[in-house]
């Protein structure tokens, strides 16, 4: 049995497509979809209540902590295999679930994650980042333990033995794969549409907190010179990509985006 665990918060723009795609999956195992909505106020909660056969569970008491919610959902799951799929991550084909869960039948595989493609309205710099991080996996395959929980899979027994750390407010997925040796499998055939056009303020908040989380994990803190070199390298890659796709309106946005992104991360690591 496969338990698809879906977190949501004000995802009304995407939740219908996500659930329709999940409910139309062609898979051999029995599937349950477990929804845990975090107090949505945009109609998401009401929509979820209208779906027959959907298991809805209340979120844990208190403020939202990713690991706490994830562990709560895992305990409630009935399936041997756990698939996490965010409410705003829309599966792109009917074989998504079958493809994503398949490697988990090999006991040597600890976790899997899916291919994410940017939405049609994504900023070009965002689309470039998604293509580098996912796509055929050749680039991110060289990165140290790259993983994304947005669309991912585990065996329940593994998560019961090694639950998510409930002291992390960000990067709980990175912390899970980095705290011990694990075998991560990327499944490019399992595709979801998922991306965010963050405002500058949102970029600042997200990457600052990712820096805090990396510091909490004990990762090496980069020096200021290295950060400046990274900003320059990423901006050059952005400009090449923008030129190829003709997204000239983002030419001056790209360096600002990279500066805010990398410097916010740097400041987070200094906390």
Tab-separated table of C-alpha atoms in Angstrom, residues 23-164:
chain	number	residue	atom	x	y	z
A	23	UNK	CA	-6.607	10.468	-8.077
A	24	UNK	CA	-6.023	9.484	-11.722
A	25	UNK	CA	-2.730	7.635	-11.151
A	26	UNK	CA	-2.270	4.223	-12.766
A	27	UNK	CA	-0.563	2.104	-10.130
A	28	UNK	CA	-0.711	-1.535	-9.025
A	29	UNK	CA	-0.720	-0.945	-5.252
A	30	UNK	CA	-3.621	0.250	-3.144
A	31	UNK	CA	-3.293	4.011	-2.624
A	32	UNK	CA	-4.551	6.254	0.147
A	33	UNK	CA	-4.254	10.045	0.038
A	34	UNK	CA	-3.826	11.682	3.430
A	35	UNK	CA	-4.344	15.438	3.641
A	36	UNK	CA	-3.059	17.657	6.430
A	37	UNK	CA	-4.011	21.278	5.828
A	38	UNK	CA	-2.341	23.989	7.880
A	39	UNK	CA	-5.266	26.310	8.629
A	40	UNK	CA	-5.806	27.569	5.059
A	41	UNK	CA	-8.034	30.621	4.673
A	42	UNK	CA	-8.348	30.789	0.865
A	43	UNK	CA	-10.841	27.949	0.284
A	44	UNK	CA	-8.293	25.112	0.275
A	45	UNK	CA	-9.680	23.527	3.453
A	46	UNK	CA	-13.263	23.694	2.176
A	47	UNK	CA	-12.254	22.137	-1.137
A	48	UNK	CA	-10.464	19.262	0.605
A	49	UNK	CA	-13.585	18.589	2.692
A	50	UNK	CA	-15.570	18.112	-0.520
A	51	UNK	CA	-13.407	15.265	-1.880
A	52	UNK	CA	-14.862	11.813	-1.106
A	53	UNK	CA	-12.407	9.144	-0.031
A	54	UNK	CA	-9.746	11.646	0.993
A	55	UNK	CA	-8.381	11.041	4.493
A	56	UNK	CA	-8.140	14.356	6.282
A	57	UNK	CA	-6.188	14.654	9.511
A	58	UNK	CA	-5.842	17.706	11.727
A	59	UNK	CA	-2.400	19.313	12.044
A	60	UNK	CA	-0.523	19.015	15.351
A	61	UNK	CA	-1.293	21.592	18.013
A	62	UNK	CA	0.813	24.732	18.189
A	63	UNK	CA	2.676	26.687	15.542
A	64	UNK	CA	3.667	24.989	12.302
A	65	UNK	CA	6.951	23.082	12.508
A	66	UNK	CA	7.694	21.031	9.361
A	67	UNK	CA	9.214	18.012	11.087
A	68	UNK	CA	6.402	17.855	13.643
A	69	UNK	CA	3.741	17.812	10.916
A	70	UNK	CA	5.646	15.315	8.786
A	71	UNK	CA	6.156	12.892	11.674
A	72	UNK	CA	2.500	13.237	12.633
A	73	UNK	CA	1.404	12.320	9.103
A	74	UNK	CA	3.798	9.360	8.904
A	75	UNK	CA	2.381	7.910	12.122
A	76	UNK	CA	-1.133	8.225	10.684
A	77	UNK	CA	-0.208	6.595	7.353
A	78	UNK	CA	-1.351	3.026	6.720
A	79	UNK	CA	0.907	2.252	3.776
A	80	UNK	CA	4.271	0.539	3.600
A	81	UNK	CA	5.493	3.213	1.214
A	82	UNK	CA	5.280	6.936	1.971
A	83	UNK	CA	5.060	9.490	-0.832
A	84	UNK	CA	5.184	13.161	0.130
A	85	UNK	CA	3.534	15.423	-2.417
A	86	UNK	CA	2.918	19.065	-1.564
A	87	UNK	CA	-0.501	20.469	-2.320
A	88	UNK	CA	0.994	22.790	-4.954
A	89	UNK	CA	3.093	20.112	-6.728
A	90	UNK	CA	1.049	18.910	-9.712
A	91	UNK	CA	1.902	15.428	-11.130
A	92	UNK	CA	2.338	15.632	-14.898
A	93	UNK	CA	1.432	12.091	-15.944
A	94	UNK	CA	-0.483	9.035	-14.726
A	95	UNK	CA	2.694	7.019	-14.173
A	96	UNK	CA	4.120	9.566	-11.715
A	97	UNK	CA	3.303	7.589	-8.579
A	98	UNK	CA	4.310	4.225	-10.024
A	99	UNK	CA	7.662	5.590	-11.222
A	100	UNK	CA	8.431	7.416	-7.984
A	101	UNK	CA	7.625	4.486	-5.697
A	102	UNK	CA	9.348	1.769	-7.760
A	103	UNK	CA	12.940	2.230	-6.444
A	104	UNK	CA	11.719	1.940	-2.833
A	105	UNK	CA	11.148	-1.787	-3.329
A	106	UNK	CA	14.925	-2.088	-3.227
A	107	UNK	CA	15.832	-2.154	0.479
A	108	UNK	CA	19.171	-0.494	-0.268
A	109	UNK	CA	17.353	2.679	-1.356
A	110	UNK	CA	16.577	5.008	1.555
A	111	UNK	CA	14.649	7.732	-0.248
A	112	UNK	CA	13.667	8.986	-3.697
A	113	UNK	CA	12.708	12.359	-5.141
A	114	UNK	CA	10.928	13.479	-8.280
A	115	UNK	CA	11.688	15.759	-11.186
A	116	UNK	CA	10.292	19.264	-10.705
A	117	UNK	CA	9.578	21.516	-13.669
A	118	UNK	CA	8.876	25.226	-13.278
A	119	UNK	CA	5.427	26.608	-13.940
A	120	UNK	CA	4.699	28.344	-17.235
A	121	UNK	CA	4.658	31.758	-15.520
A	122	UNK	CA	7.968	31.201	-13.688
A	123	UNK	CA	10.651	33.867	-13.905
A	124	UNK	CA	13.381	32.829	-16.320
A	125	UNK	CA	16.011	32.778	-13.551
A	126	UNK	CA	13.750	30.451	-11.557
A	127	UNK	CA	13.264	28.196	-14.580
A	128	UNK	CA	17.031	28.057	-15.054
A	129	UNK	CA	17.541	27.008	-11.440
A	130	UNK	CA	14.975	24.213	-11.768
A	131	UNK	CA	16.542	22.920	-14.969
A	132	UNK	CA	19.961	22.796	-13.273
A	133	UNK	CA	18.662	21.192	-10.082
A	134	UNK	CA	16.420	18.617	-11.742
A	135	UNK	CA	16.188	17.873	-15.488
A	136	UNK	CA	18.361	14.899	-16.393
A	137	UNK	CA	20.086	15.057	-12.996
A	138	UNK	CA	23.607	15.374	-14.425
A	139	UNK	CA	24.349	18.706	-12.735
A	140	UNK	CA	22.750	18.175	-9.317
A	141	UNK	CA	24.089	14.623	-9.281
A	142	UNK	CA	27.501	16.204	-8.611
A	143	UNK	CA	26.187	18.184	-5.649
A	144	UNK	CA	26.514	16.756	-2.142
A	145	UNK	CA	23.315	14.880	-1.199
A	146	UNK	CA	20.930	17.027	-3.221
A	147	UNK	CA	17.332	16.174	-2.284
A	148	UNK	CA	13.887	17.770	-2.242
A	149	UNK	CA	10.966	16.692	-0.058
A	150	UNK	CA	8.348	18.487	-2.222
A	151	UNK	CA	7.748	15.278	-4.175
A	152	UNK	CA	9.599	12.384	-2.586
A	153	UNK	CA	9.312	8.879	-1.199
A	154	UNK	CA	10.419	6.707	1.715
A	155	UNK	CA	9.539	3.402	3.360
A	156	UNK	CA	7.458	3.963	6.486
A	157	UNK	CA	9.681	1.730	8.599
A	158	UNK	CA	12.639	3.973	7.716
A	159	UNK	CA	10.826	7.123	8.823
A	160	UNK	CA	9.661	5.497	12.036
A	161	UNK	CA	13.260	4.583	12.867
A	162	UNK	CA	14.628	7.940	11.681
A	163	UNK	CA	11.933	10.623	12.073
A	164	UNK	CA	12.372	14.208	10.930
